[in-house]
Amino acid sequence: MNRAQLNLPRVWRRALGAFLLVSVASSLALAQLDVLVLDADRAAWEAVASQARGAGLSATIKDYNEAALYNQVYLLAGLGAVRFDVAQSLMTWTGSVASRYADLSAYRSQLQAAGLEIYSHGGRAIGVVLPWRPDAFAGVSARSTRVSQAVQLLTFLRAGGTASSTATAKAVPLTIGSITITKTAKSNPHVDGSLETLLAAVRQVVPTGPLTALAGLPSQARDALTRVAGMLGIPLTAGGEVTLVVESKGGVAPLGVAVETTASPLGLSKVTIPLSQLETFLAQVGSGVYVRLPYTPHEMAVTSEGMALVGAGAFHAVGNRGSGVKIAVIDLGFGGLSTAQAQGDLPYSVITRDFTGTGIATGISHGTAVAQIVYDVAPDAQLYLIKIANEVDLDNAVSYCISEGVHVINHSLGWFNTNFYDGTGTIAAIARRATSAGILWVQAAGNSGQKHYGATFADANSDGWHDTDVTFTATAGQQIILYLTWDAWPATADDYDLYLYGPTGALVASSTATQAGTEQPTERITTTAASSGT
């Protein structure tokens, strides 16, 4: 009896150990899998989860729009702020997110036996193609502690359905000289897609070896590249240099090949890169920065001197003529300034500052016309005429105004494709720097209201194209600039393209940059109408 009592604890310990093993095994079998998916595909994933539950798998489906899902997988998971077991990704994100996924090569046979197509990158099987959409894949997190169960969940993907036979829009190729423009796959998430389109065009002219300076190319190739750059809105000089803007997001840009750099208080750098060094420069761009084209301001209409309309004469009659007030006109050009001064339309006491390096009185005369209105309204005020060309210049111009104690800034320029016209973005942030310093910011607005189209994307026939053609007329030789932006700022993986067709129905220009999660939601076309018509 005593021996039985002495042996009982050991028996109990063995029984308890067996119980714990069973409990652990059961908890693993019923482990909750975290699954991150696109909101558009939630129903398909719920079907997968439902069938997996019959095999003892439990999955929590968390859905996001494209931009948010990209940030979950690429950014937050990379920082360790988000953990998941399975996640869906678009194939256009692969270059950025591949390292977030485990190598499933050891499970290849199991997945293929389930009728799934293996998706590989860099020699690694990082997931399987989703049966219901061939442009996306699902993979297992490299940090998951439930890899085998996550793989088992993937084997039920066919429960989510198969690809629809409905036609989808495909990129339409555009020929410019000897260059064919097609949609370029995303290779660097930190570089604007239009720059990758330009590099692809350059490589059609110079297939191998280092890029050639523009002047070293045959005339036909040089003309074609110049036209491509112009269509994309890329400022390519006759000397073959490209001006870019680098946004700092906590990283350091590789500015070693830049021939000129200008920084601004908001962390923007304006750089000039020789075309022969562009590919090298962009290849060095990594996380923490974003390289894009400069924003392009446009002058707004000056249709009236306006003094009578605002009743300025009544103020003048009682001695209120702006004495002691400093007013800055920030504009794109002050052509005809000396003539305006000689005619008495502007005083010789104006203070000028040129942030472009091209000369205060060169270019357009819009700034001069605006300044004349300001002078008519407040003839005794001290005027500052400040010339800019892009947002880096604008940011530095605001710093200059703050240092000079300017009271009012007049800014009769419009900035397209810089936000969703909701007071966010870089230009608005620059304006807020001025207002925070006590400066009254006077902004032109509404001038382009009759040249604007806005709608929710509609595709009732599922052909991949917006159901409404936006039409307008142009005359031969007229410049056409088209801007497209959508409600996905500041960065998106919602990938839209813009096409311009001429009067005969032929494609004459396009903008097909790939938005893959880090790019701004914009497309832009600049061209000249070859003929008159719709």
Short mmCIF file of C-alpha atoms in Angstrom, two decimals:
data_model
loop_
_atom_site.label_atom_id
_atom_site.label_comp_id
_atom_site.label_asym_id
_atom_site.label_seq_id
_atom_site.Cartn_x
_atom_site.Cartn_y
_atom_site.Cartn_z
CA MET A 1 0.00 0.00 0.00
CA ASN A 2 2.79 2.35 0.88
CA ARG A 3 4.53 1.53 -2.39
CA ALA A 4 1.32 2.33 -4.27
CA GLN A 5 1.10 5.67 -2.49
CA LEU A 6 4.72 6.39 -3.33
CA ASN A 7 4.22 5.51 -7.00
CA LEU A 8 1.01 7.52 -7.36
CA PRO A 9 2.67 10.92 -7.82
CA ARG A 10 4.83 9.57 -10.67
CA VAL A 11 1.74 8.10 -12.36
CA TRP A 12 -0.03 11.41 -11.89
CA ARG A 13 2.88 13.30 -13.35
CA ARG A 14 2.88 11.01 -16.42
CA ALA A 15 -0.89 11.49 -16.78
CA LEU A 16 -0.57 15.24 -16.38
CA GLY A 17 2.23 15.32 -18.96
CA ALA A 18 0.08 13.42 -21.43
CA PHE A 19 -2.80 15.82 -20.76
CA LEU A 20 -0.58 18.84 -21.42
CA LEU A 21 0.69 17.35 -24.67
CA VAL A 22 -2.85 16.74 -25.86
CA SER A 23 -3.87 20.24 -24.83
CA VAL A 24 -0.94 21.86 -26.65
CA ALA A 25 -1.61 19.80 -29.77
CA SER A 26 -5.29 20.75 -29.63
CA SER A 27 -4.51 24.43 -29.18
CA LEU A 28 -2.19 24.34 -32.17
CA ALA A 29 -4.79 22.60 -34.29
CA LEU A 30 -7.34 25.25 -33.34
CA ALA A 31 -4.88 28.13 -33.51
CA GLN A 32 -6.31 31.40 -34.74
CA LEU A 33 -4.73 32.39 -38.07
CA ASP A 34 -4.61 36.11 -38.86
CA VAL A 35 -5.32 36.73 -42.55
CA LEU A 36 -4.92 40.13 -44.24
CA VAL A 37 -6.86 40.58 -47.50
CA LEU A 38 -8.20 43.16 -49.93
CA ASP A 39 -11.67 44.40 -49.04
CA ALA A 40 -12.83 43.65 -52.60
CA ASP A 41 -11.96 39.96 -52.07
CA ARG A 42 -13.36 39.53 -48.56
CA ALA A 43 -16.29 37.34 -49.69
CA ALA A 44 -13.93 34.92 -51.44
CA TRP A 45 -11.71 34.69 -48.36
CA GLU A 46 -14.72 34.12 -46.08
CA ALA A 47 -15.58 31.12 -48.27
CA VAL A 48 -12.03 29.83 -47.82
CA ALA A 49 -12.20 30.30 -44.05
CA SER A 50 -15.58 28.58 -43.89
CA GLN A 51 -14.30 25.45 -45.62
CA ALA A 52 -11.09 25.47 -43.57
CA ARG A 53 -13.11 25.42 -40.33
CA GLY A 54 -14.36 21.98 -41.31
CA ALA A 55 -10.73 20.81 -41.11
CA GLY A 56 -10.19 22.34 -37.66
CA LEU A 57 -8.64 25.61 -38.85
CA SER A 58 -9.85 28.94 -37.53
CA ALA A 59 -9.02 32.15 -39.40
CA THR A 60 -9.73 35.81 -38.69
CA ILE A 61 -10.17 37.77 -41.94
CA LYS A 62 -9.08 41.42 -41.81
CA ASP A 63 -9.77 43.43 -44.96
CA TYR A 64 -8.19 46.68 -46.21
CA ASN A 65 -8.19 48.81 -49.31
CA GLU A 66 -5.15 48.44 -51.55
CA ALA A 67 -3.11 51.26 -50.06
CA ALA A 68 -3.81 50.16 -46.49
CA LEU A 69 -3.07 46.50 -47.20
CA TYR A 70 0.24 47.40 -48.84
CA ASN A 71 1.20 49.43 -45.78
CA GLN A 72 0.25 46.54 -43.47
CA VAL A 73 2.40 44.01 -45.34
CA TYR A 74 5.31 46.17 -46.48
CA LEU A 75 5.72 48.86 -43.85
CA LEU A 76 4.10 47.83 -40.59
CA ALA A 77 4.97 44.14 -40.83
CA GLY A 78 8.53 45.09 -41.72
CA LEU A 79 8.71 47.21 -38.57
CA GLY A 80 7.23 44.41 -36.50
CA ALA A 81 4.17 46.53 -35.68
CA VAL A 82 1.81 44.09 -37.42
CA ARG A 83 1.89 40.30 -37.35
CA PHE A 84 -0.02 38.05 -39.73
CA ASP A 85 -0.01 34.41 -40.76
CA VAL A 86 -1.37 34.74 -44.29
CA ALA A 87 -1.67 37.84 -46.46
CA GLN A 88 -2.82 38.66 -49.94
CA SER A 89 -0.64 40.86 -52.19
CA LEU A 90 -0.90 42.25 -55.66
CA MET A 91 1.87 41.02 -57.94
CA THR A 92 2.88 44.62 -58.68
CA TRP A 93 4.01 44.84 -55.04
CA THR A 94 6.31 41.82 -55.26
CA GLY A 95 9.60 43.67 -55.44
CA SER A 96 8.81 45.40 -52.15
CA VAL A 97 6.99 42.74 -50.15
CA ALA A 98 8.72 39.49 -51.20
CA SER A 99 10.93 39.49 -48.10
CA ARG A 100 7.85 39.56 -45.87
CA TYR A 101 6.87 36.05 -47.02
CA ALA A 102 8.26 32.64 -46.06
CA ASP A 103 9.79 30.31 -48.64
CA LEU A 104 7.15 27.64 -49.30
CA SER A 105 9.34 25.45 -51.50
CA ALA A 106 9.06 22.60 -48.99
CA TYR A 107 5.27 22.70 -49.36
CA ARG A 108 5.25 22.89 -53.16
CA SER A 109 3.84 19.37 -53.64
CA GLN A 110 1.10 19.89 -51.07
CA LEU A 111 -0.01 23.15 -52.68
CA GLN A 112 0.15 21.85 -56.23
CA ALA A 113 -1.87 18.80 -55.19
CA ALA A 114 -4.59 21.27 -54.16
CA GLY A 115 -4.62 22.58 -57.74
CA LEU A 116 -2.80 25.82 -56.93
CA GLU A 117 -0.21 27.66 -59.01
CA ILE A 118 3.03 28.41 -57.17
CA TYR A 119 4.14 32.05 -57.27
CA SER A 120 7.92 32.51 -57.10
CA HIS A 121 10.24 35.48 -56.83
CA GLY A 122 14.03 35.48 -56.68
CA GLY A 123 14.16 31.69 -56.73
CA ARG A 124 11.81 31.40 -53.73
CA ALA A 125 8.24 30.11 -53.69
CA ILE A 126 6.66 32.99 -51.80
CA GLY A 127 3.00 32.08 -52.30
CA VAL A 128 0.28 30.83 -54.59
CA VAL A 129 -1.71 32.64 -57.25
CA LEU A 130 -5.25 33.35 -56.15
CA PRO A 131 -7.63 31.23 -58.24
CA TRP A 132 -10.16 34.05 -58.57
CA ARG A 133 -7.71 36.81 -59.62
CA PRO A 134 -4.49 36.13 -61.52
CA ASP A 135 -2.93 39.47 -60.58
CA ALA A 136 -2.62 38.59 -56.89
CA PHE A 137 -1.07 35.95 -54.67
CA ALA A 138 -1.33 34.77 -51.08
CA GLY A 139 1.66 33.87 -48.94
CA VAL A 140 2.66 32.98 -45.41
CA SER A 141 4.43 35.48 -43.19
CA ALA A 142 8.13 34.90 -42.69
CA ARG A 143 7.48 35.58 -39.00
CA SER A 144 4.52 33.23 -38.58
CA THR A 145 4.81 30.52 -35.94
CA ARG A 146 2.03 28.52 -37.63
CA VAL A 147 3.50 27.97 -41.08
CA SER A 148 2.17 24.43 -41.60
CA GLN A 149 -1.36 25.46 -40.60
CA ALA A 150 -1.16 28.59 -42.73
CA VAL A 151 -0.15 26.41 -45.70
CA GLN A 152 -3.08 24.14 -44.95
CA LEU A 153 -5.37 27.19 -45.11
CA LEU A 154 -3.95 28.01 -48.55
CA THR A 155 -4.96 24.58 -49.81
CA PHE A 156 -8.62 25.65 -49.46
CA LEU A 157 -8.19 28.70 -51.74
CA ARG A 158 -10.25 27.13 -54.51
CA ALA A 159 -13.24 27.47 -52.23
CA GLY A 160 -13.04 31.20 -52.91
CA GLY A 161 -13.89 30.73 -56.59
CA THR A 162 -12.06 30.94 -59.87
CA ALA A 163 -11.14 33.78 -62.20
CA SER A 164 -14.01 35.40 -64.06
CA SER A 165 -14.06 35.20 -67.82
CA THR A 166 -14.99 38.88 -67.96
CA ALA A 167 -12.53 40.86 -70.06
CA THR A 168 -10.28 43.34 -68.29
CA ALA A 169 -8.58 46.38 -69.71
CA LYS A 170 -5.04 45.88 -70.92
CA ALA A 171 -2.42 48.55 -71.40
CA VAL A 172 -2.58 50.03 -74.89
CA PRO A 173 0.88 50.47 -76.47
CA LEU A 174 1.81 53.88 -77.85
CA THR A 175 4.47 54.42 -80.51
CA ILE A 176 6.53 57.61 -80.50
CA GLY A 177 9.19 57.52 -83.20
CA SER A 178 11.20 54.35 -82.63
CA ILE A 179 9.97 54.00 -79.03
CA THR A 180 6.98 51.95 -77.90
CA ILE A 181 5.45 53.02 -74.61
CA THR A 182 3.83 50.22 -72.63
CA LYS A 183 2.91 49.90 -68.97
CA THR A 184 6.13 49.39 -67.04
CA ALA A 185 6.30 46.93 -64.15
CA LYS A 186 7.23 48.53 -60.84
CA SER A 187 10.90 48.04 -60.02
CA ASN A 188 11.51 50.60 -57.25
CA PRO A 189 8.66 51.57 -54.90
CA HIS A 190 10.51 54.74 -53.94
CA VAL A 191 10.56 56.18 -57.49
CA ASP A 192 7.71 57.79 -59.42
CA GLY A 193 6.41 55.49 -62.15
CA SER A 194 6.80 58.07 -64.93
CA LEU A 195 10.56 58.05 -64.37
CA GLU A 196 10.59 54.27 -64.80
CA THR A 197 8.63 54.73 -68.04
CA LEU A 198 11.30 57.17 -69.26
CA LEU A 199 14.10 54.75 -68.36
CA ALA A 200 12.31 51.97 -70.26
CA ALA A 201 12.14 54.29 -73.28
CA VAL A 202 15.83 55.12 -72.96
CA ARG A 203 16.69 51.42 -72.90
CA GLN A 204 14.91 50.96 -76.21
CA VAL A 205 17.31 53.50 -77.68
CA VAL A 206 20.37 52.30 -75.73
CA PRO A 207 19.66 48.58 -75.06
CA THR A 208 22.92 47.76 -73.25
CA GLY A 209 25.76 49.52 -71.51
CA PRO A 210 25.73 52.89 -69.77
CA LEU A 211 23.11 55.41 -70.76
CA THR A 212 24.28 57.86 -73.37
CA ALA A 213 24.11 61.61 -72.91
CA LEU A 214 21.23 63.08 -74.90
CA ALA A 215 23.58 64.93 -77.23
CA GLY A 216 25.34 61.66 -78.08
CA LEU A 217 22.23 60.01 -79.47
CA PRO A 218 21.21 59.96 -83.15
CA SER A 219 18.86 62.82 -83.94
CA GLN A 220 15.79 60.60 -84.43
CA ALA A 221 16.34 58.81 -81.13
CA ARG A 222 17.00 62.12 -79.38
CA ASP A 223 13.79 63.58 -80.78
CA ALA A 224 11.76 60.53 -79.72
CA LEU A 225 13.12 60.60 -76.15
CA THR A 226 12.47 64.33 -75.89
CA ARG A 227 8.88 63.79 -76.99
CA VAL A 228 8.39 60.96 -74.49
CA ALA A 229 9.77 63.09 -71.65
CA GLY A 230 7.56 65.98 -72.70
CA MET A 231 4.47 63.77 -72.80
CA LEU A 232 5.18 62.51 -69.28
CA GLY A 233 5.79 66.03 -68.00
CA ILE A 234 9.44 65.29 -67.24
CA PRO A 235 11.56 68.46 -67.43
CA LEU A 236 14.35 67.31 -69.77
CA THR A 237 16.62 70.16 -70.82
CA ALA A 238 18.26 70.50 -74.23
CA GLY A 239 21.52 69.61 -72.49
CA GLY A 240 20.03 66.31 -71.33
CA GLU A 241 19.43 67.05 -67.64
CA VAL A 242 16.39 66.10 -65.57
CA THR A 243 15.15 68.06 -62.57
CA LEU A 244 13.61 65.94 -59.81
CA VAL A 245 12.31 66.43 -56.31
CA VAL A 246 13.37 64.16 -53.45
CA GLU A 247 11.01 63.94 -50.49
CA SER A 248 12.65 62.92 -47.25
CA LYS A 249 10.68 60.38 -45.23
CA GLY A 250 13.39 59.82 -42.67
CA GLY A 251 16.07 58.57 -45.06
CA VAL A 252 18.99 60.06 -46.95
CA ALA A 253 18.91 60.40 -50.74
CA PRO A 254 21.92 59.43 -52.91
CA LEU A 255 22.73 62.90 -54.22
CA GLY A 256 26.27 62.13 -55.32
CA VAL A 257 25.56 62.29 -59.07
CA ALA A 258 23.43 65.43 -58.86
CA VAL A 259 24.98 68.48 -60.51
CA GLU A 260 22.79 70.83 -58.50
CA THR A 261 20.85 70.48 -55.27
CA THR A 262 18.52 72.86 -53.45
CA ALA A 263 16.90 71.97 -50.14
CA SER A 264 13.85 73.44 -48.41
CA PRO A 265 12.56 73.52 -44.83
CA LEU A 266 9.90 70.82 -45.40
CA GLY A 267 12.52 68.22 -46.28
CA LEU A 268 12.30 68.66 -50.04
CA SER A 269 15.38 68.64 -52.26
CA LYS A 270 15.42 69.81 -55.87
CA VAL A 271 18.10 67.94 -57.80
CA THR A 272 19.34 68.09 -61.37
CA ILE A 273 20.59 64.81 -62.82
CA PRO A 274 22.30 64.23 -66.18
CA LEU A 275 20.33 61.75 -68.28
CA SER A 276 23.45 59.59 -68.50
CA GLN A 277 23.37 59.23 -64.68
CA LEU A 278 19.61 58.91 -64.19
CA GLU A 279 19.49 55.11 -64.10
CA THR A 280 22.37 54.96 -61.60
CA PHE A 281 20.77 57.62 -59.42
CA LEU A 282 17.37 55.97 -59.29
CA ALA A 283 18.88 52.53 -58.62
CA GLN A 284 20.43 53.92 -55.42
CA VAL A 285 17.14 55.29 -54.09
CA GLY A 286 15.95 53.25 -51.13
CA SER A 287 13.58 53.41 -48.19
CA GLY A 288 13.15 56.69 -46.37
CA VAL A 289 12.93 58.84 -49.49
CA TYR A 290 10.66 59.23 -52.50
CA VAL A 291 11.81 60.63 -55.86
CA ARG A 292 9.27 62.25 -58.15
CA LEU A 293 8.78 65.00 -60.68
CA PRO A 294 8.55 68.61 -59.47
CA TYR A 295 5.06 69.97 -59.06
CA THR A 296 4.19 72.40 -61.85
CA PRO A 297 2.30 75.58 -60.92
CA HIS A 298 0.09 77.29 -63.50
CA GLU A 299 -0.78 80.95 -63.67
CA MET A 300 -4.41 81.84 -63.08
CA ALA A 301 -6.29 84.32 -65.28
CA VAL A 302 -5.86 88.07 -64.76
CA THR A 303 -9.04 89.53 -66.22
CA SER A 304 -9.51 92.85 -64.43
CA GLU A 305 -7.48 95.47 -62.63
CA GLY A 306 -10.04 95.06 -59.90
CA MET A 307 -9.49 98.27 -57.94
CA ALA A 308 -13.02 99.54 -58.47
CA LEU A 309 -14.52 96.11 -57.82
CA VAL A 310 -13.06 95.92 -54.32
CA GLY A 311 -13.87 99.54 -53.51
CA ALA A 312 -10.25 100.51 -52.93
CA GLY A 313 -10.99 104.15 -53.77
CA ALA A 314 -13.02 104.56 -50.57
CA PHE A 315 -10.03 103.43 -48.51
CA HIS A 316 -7.66 105.71 -50.42
CA ALA A 317 -9.98 108.68 -49.79
CA VAL A 318 -9.49 108.34 -46.03
CA GLY A 319 -5.74 107.76 -46.29
CA ASN A 320 -5.60 103.95 -46.15
CA ARG A 321 -3.16 103.23 -48.98
CA GLY A 322 -1.15 100.36 -47.51
CA SER A 323 1.61 102.35 -45.86
CA GLY A 324 3.77 100.18 -43.62
CA VAL A 325 2.47 96.92 -45.13
CA LYS A 326 4.78 94.45 -46.89
CA ILE A 327 3.12 92.47 -49.68
CA ALA A 328 4.79 89.65 -51.60
CA VAL A 329 3.66 88.48 -55.02
CA ILE A 330 4.92 84.91 -55.53
CA ASP A 331 4.63 84.04 -59.20
CA LEU A 332 6.21 82.31 -62.21
CA GLY A 333 7.57 85.32 -64.04
CA PHE A 334 7.71 89.10 -64.12
CA GLY A 335 8.27 89.76 -67.80
CA GLY A 336 7.95 93.40 -68.80
CA LEU A 337 8.83 94.59 -65.30
CA SER A 338 11.07 97.43 -66.43
CA THR A 339 8.47 98.64 -68.91
CA ALA A 340 5.77 98.60 -66.22
CA GLN A 341 8.03 100.64 -63.96
CA ALA A 342 8.85 103.13 -66.71
CA GLN A 343 5.14 103.63 -67.38
CA GLY A 344 4.37 104.16 -63.70
CA ASP A 345 2.35 100.96 -63.35
CA LEU A 346 4.84 99.68 -60.76
CA PRO A 347 7.24 101.59 -58.52
CA TYR A 348 11.03 101.33 -58.74
CA SER A 349 11.04 100.56 -55.02
CA VAL A 350 9.92 96.94 -55.54
CA ILE A 351 12.22 94.33 -54.00
CA THR A 352 12.84 91.30 -56.20
CA ARG A 353 14.01 87.77 -55.42
CA ASP A 354 14.49 84.99 -57.98
CA PHE A 355 14.59 81.42 -56.67
CA THR A 356 14.78 79.90 -60.16
CA GLY A 357 18.14 81.27 -61.28
CA THR A 358 16.65 82.31 -64.62
CA GLY A 359 16.19 86.02 -64.00
CA ILE A 360 13.27 87.86 -62.41
CA ALA A 361 12.02 89.44 -65.65
CA THR A 362 12.32 86.38 -67.92
CA GLY A 363 9.43 84.17 -68.88
CA ILE A 364 5.78 85.07 -68.55
CA SER A 365 4.44 88.48 -67.48
CA HIS A 366 1.69 87.08 -65.24
CA GLY A 367 3.44 88.16 -62.05
CA THR A 368 3.86 91.68 -63.36
CA ALA A 369 0.12 91.93 -64.11
CA VAL A 370 -0.77 90.64 -60.64
CA ALA A 371 1.66 93.07 -59.03
CA GLN A 372 0.06 95.96 -60.92
CA ILE A 373 -3.32 95.10 -59.38
CA VAL A 374 -1.77 94.96 -55.92
CA TYR A 375 -0.06 98.32 -56.52
CA ASP A 376 -3.37 99.88 -57.62
CA VAL A 377 -5.11 98.64 -54.47
CA ALA A 378 -2.27 99.43 -52.02
CA PRO A 379 0.01 102.00 -53.71
CA ASP A 380 2.00 102.83 -50.57
CA ALA A 381 2.76 99.23 -49.59
CA GLN A 382 6.25 97.76 -49.99
CA LEU A 383 6.08 95.18 -52.80
CA TYR A 384 8.20 92.02 -52.99
CA LEU A 385 8.25 90.28 -56.37
CA ILE A 386 9.36 86.66 -55.91
CA LYS A 387 9.85 84.22 -58.78
CA ILE A 388 9.49 80.45 -58.36
CA ALA A 389 9.24 77.39 -60.62
CA ASN A 390 8.24 74.52 -58.30
CA GLU A 391 7.31 73.62 -54.74
CA VAL A 392 10.91 73.67 -53.48
CA ASP A 393 11.21 77.27 -54.64
CA LEU A 394 7.84 78.05 -53.03
CA ASP A 395 8.93 76.59 -49.70
CA ASN A 396 12.11 78.66 -49.74
CA ALA A 397 10.16 81.74 -50.86
CA VAL A 398 7.97 81.43 -47.77
CA SER A 399 11.07 81.26 -45.57
CA TYR A 400 12.32 84.41 -47.25
CA CYS A 401 8.99 86.19 -46.65
CA ILE A 402 9.04 85.21 -42.99
CA SER A 403 12.58 86.53 -42.60
CA GLU A 404 11.61 89.81 -44.30
CA GLY A 405 8.58 90.36 -42.09
CA VAL A 406 6.13 90.19 -44.98
CA HIS A 407 2.49 90.70 -43.96
CA VAL A 408 0.62 89.44 -47.04
CA ILE A 409 1.44 86.86 -49.71
CA ASN A 410 -0.50 86.91 -52.96
CA HIS A 411 -0.34 83.59 -54.80
CA SER A 412 -2.32 83.62 -58.05
CA LEU A 413 -1.10 80.19 -59.15
CA GLY A 414 -2.82 76.82 -59.37
CA TRP A 415 -1.19 73.50 -58.41
CA PHE A 416 -2.73 70.41 -60.01
CA ASN A 417 -2.10 66.80 -58.97
CA THR A 418 -0.68 67.84 -55.62
CA ASN A 419 -3.56 66.57 -53.44
CA PHE A 420 -7.26 65.79 -53.72
CA TYR A 421 -8.12 69.49 -53.34
CA ASP A 422 -8.90 69.05 -49.68
CA GLY A 423 -6.29 71.21 -47.96
CA THR A 424 -3.74 68.42 -47.52
CA GLY A 425 -0.39 67.83 -49.19
CA THR A 426 2.87 69.68 -49.68
CA ILE A 427 1.52 72.95 -51.14
CA ALA A 428 -1.03 73.33 -48.36
CA ALA A 429 1.68 72.58 -45.80
CA ILE A 430 3.85 75.34 -47.29
CA ALA A 431 0.95 77.78 -47.10
CA ARG A 432 0.38 76.82 -43.47
CA ARG A 433 4.01 77.62 -42.68
CA ALA A 434 3.27 81.17 -43.80
CA THR A 435 -0.05 81.52 -41.97
CA SER A 436 1.48 80.06 -38.81
CA ALA A 437 4.01 82.89 -38.96
CA GLY A 438 1.17 85.44 -39.05
CA ILE A 439 1.17 86.05 -42.81
CA LEU A 440 -2.15 86.51 -44.64
CA TRP A 441 -2.15 84.12 -47.61
CA VAL A 442 -4.32 85.24 -50.54
CA GLN A 443 -4.87 82.38 -53.01
CA ALA A 444 -6.49 82.23 -56.44
CA ALA A 445 -9.12 79.50 -56.67
CA GLY A 446 -11.84 78.30 -58.99
CA ASN A 447 -10.30 79.49 -62.26
CA SER A 448 -10.26 75.97 -63.73
CA GLY A 449 -13.72 74.94 -62.59
CA GLN A 450 -15.02 74.71 -66.16
CA LYS A 451 -12.03 72.60 -67.21
CA HIS A 452 -12.50 69.98 -64.52
CA TYR A 453 -14.26 66.60 -64.56
CA GLY A 454 -15.01 64.63 -61.42
CA ALA A 455 -16.83 61.34 -60.96
CA THR A 456 -16.71 58.01 -59.18
CA PHE A 457 -15.06 55.33 -61.31
CA ALA A 458 -17.79 53.24 -62.96
CA ASP A 459 -17.35 50.06 -64.98
CA ALA A 460 -20.78 48.51 -65.48
CA ASN A 461 -19.62 46.34 -68.40
CA SER A 462 -16.51 45.11 -66.50
CA ASP A 463 -14.12 45.92 -69.34
CA GLY A 464 -11.67 47.69 -67.02
CA TRP A 465 -12.35 51.17 -68.46
CA HIS A 466 -14.28 54.05 -66.92
CA ASP A 467 -17.67 54.07 -68.62
CA THR A 468 -17.54 57.76 -69.57
CA ASP A 469 -15.27 59.22 -72.24
CA VAL A 470 -14.25 62.75 -71.27
CA THR A 471 -14.23 64.73 -74.52
CA PHE A 472 -13.09 68.22 -75.47
CA THR A 473 -12.03 70.06 -78.59
CA ALA A 474 -8.62 71.42 -79.51
CA THR A 475 -7.10 73.18 -82.49
CA ALA A 476 -3.97 72.10 -84.31
CA GLY A 477 -0.84 73.28 -82.52
CA GLN A 478 -2.63 73.84 -79.20
CA GLN A 479 -0.92 72.52 -76.09
CA ILE A 480 -2.96 70.00 -74.10
CA ILE A 481 -2.19 69.19 -70.47
CA LEU A 482 -4.30 66.55 -68.75
CA TYR A 483 -4.10 65.84 -65.05
CA LEU A 484 -5.68 62.83 -63.36
CA THR A 485 -5.80 62.28 -59.61
CA TRP A 486 -8.03 60.17 -57.39
CA ASP A 487 -9.02 59.96 -53.77
CA ALA A 488 -6.16 57.84 -52.46
CA TRP A 489 -3.59 60.35 -51.20
CA PRO A 490 -0.80 60.38 -50.18
CA ALA A 491 0.20 56.98 -51.64
CA THR A 492 -1.75 54.23 -53.33
CA ALA A 493 -1.80 50.82 -54.96
CA ASP A 494 -5.03 51.68 -56.81
CA ASP A 495 -3.55 51.70 -60.30
CA TYR A 496 -5.26 53.90 -62.90
CA ASP A 497 -4.00 54.91 -66.36
CA LEU A 498 -4.85 57.83 -68.63
CA TYR A 499 -5.18 57.74 -72.43
CA LEU A 500 -5.74 60.52 -74.95
CA TYR A 501 -7.27 59.73 -78.35
CA GLY A 502 -7.32 62.12 -81.31
CA PRO A 503 -10.17 63.10 -83.68
CA THR A 504 -9.63 59.96 -85.81
CA GLY A 505 -9.77 57.65 -82.78
CA ALA A 506 -6.03 56.97 -82.81
CA LEU A 507 -4.10 56.94 -79.52
CA VAL A 508 -1.90 60.05 -79.43
CA ALA A 509 -0.61 60.12 -75.84
CA SER A 510 -0.80 58.14 -72.61
CA SER A 511 0.27 58.06 -69.00
CA THR A 512 0.58 54.54 -67.59
CA ALA A 513 2.75 54.81 -64.49
CA THR A 514 2.28 51.88 -62.11
CA GLN A 515 0.95 52.75 -58.67
CA ALA A 516 2.01 49.91 -56.39
CA GLY A 517 1.54 51.25 -52.88
CA THR A 518 4.09 54.02 -52.40
CA GLU A 519 3.34 56.20 -55.42
CA GLN A 520 1.13 59.26 -55.42
CA PRO A 521 -2.27 58.79 -57.12
CA THR A 522 -1.56 60.82 -60.24
CA GLU A 523 -1.22 60.51 -64.00
CA ARG A 524 -0.37 63.35 -66.38
CA ILE A 525 -0.21 63.92 -70.13
CA THR A 526 1.35 66.87 -71.94
CA THR A 527 1.10 67.01 -75.72
CA THR A 528 0.37 69.22 -78.70
CA ALA A 529 -2.71 68.70 -80.85
CA ALA A 530 -1.57 67.51 -84.27
CA SER A 531 -4.94 68.32 -85.81
CA SER A 532 -8.14 70.12 -84.91
CA GLY A 533 -11.17 68.27 -83.59
CA THR A 534 -12.61 66.33 -80.67
#
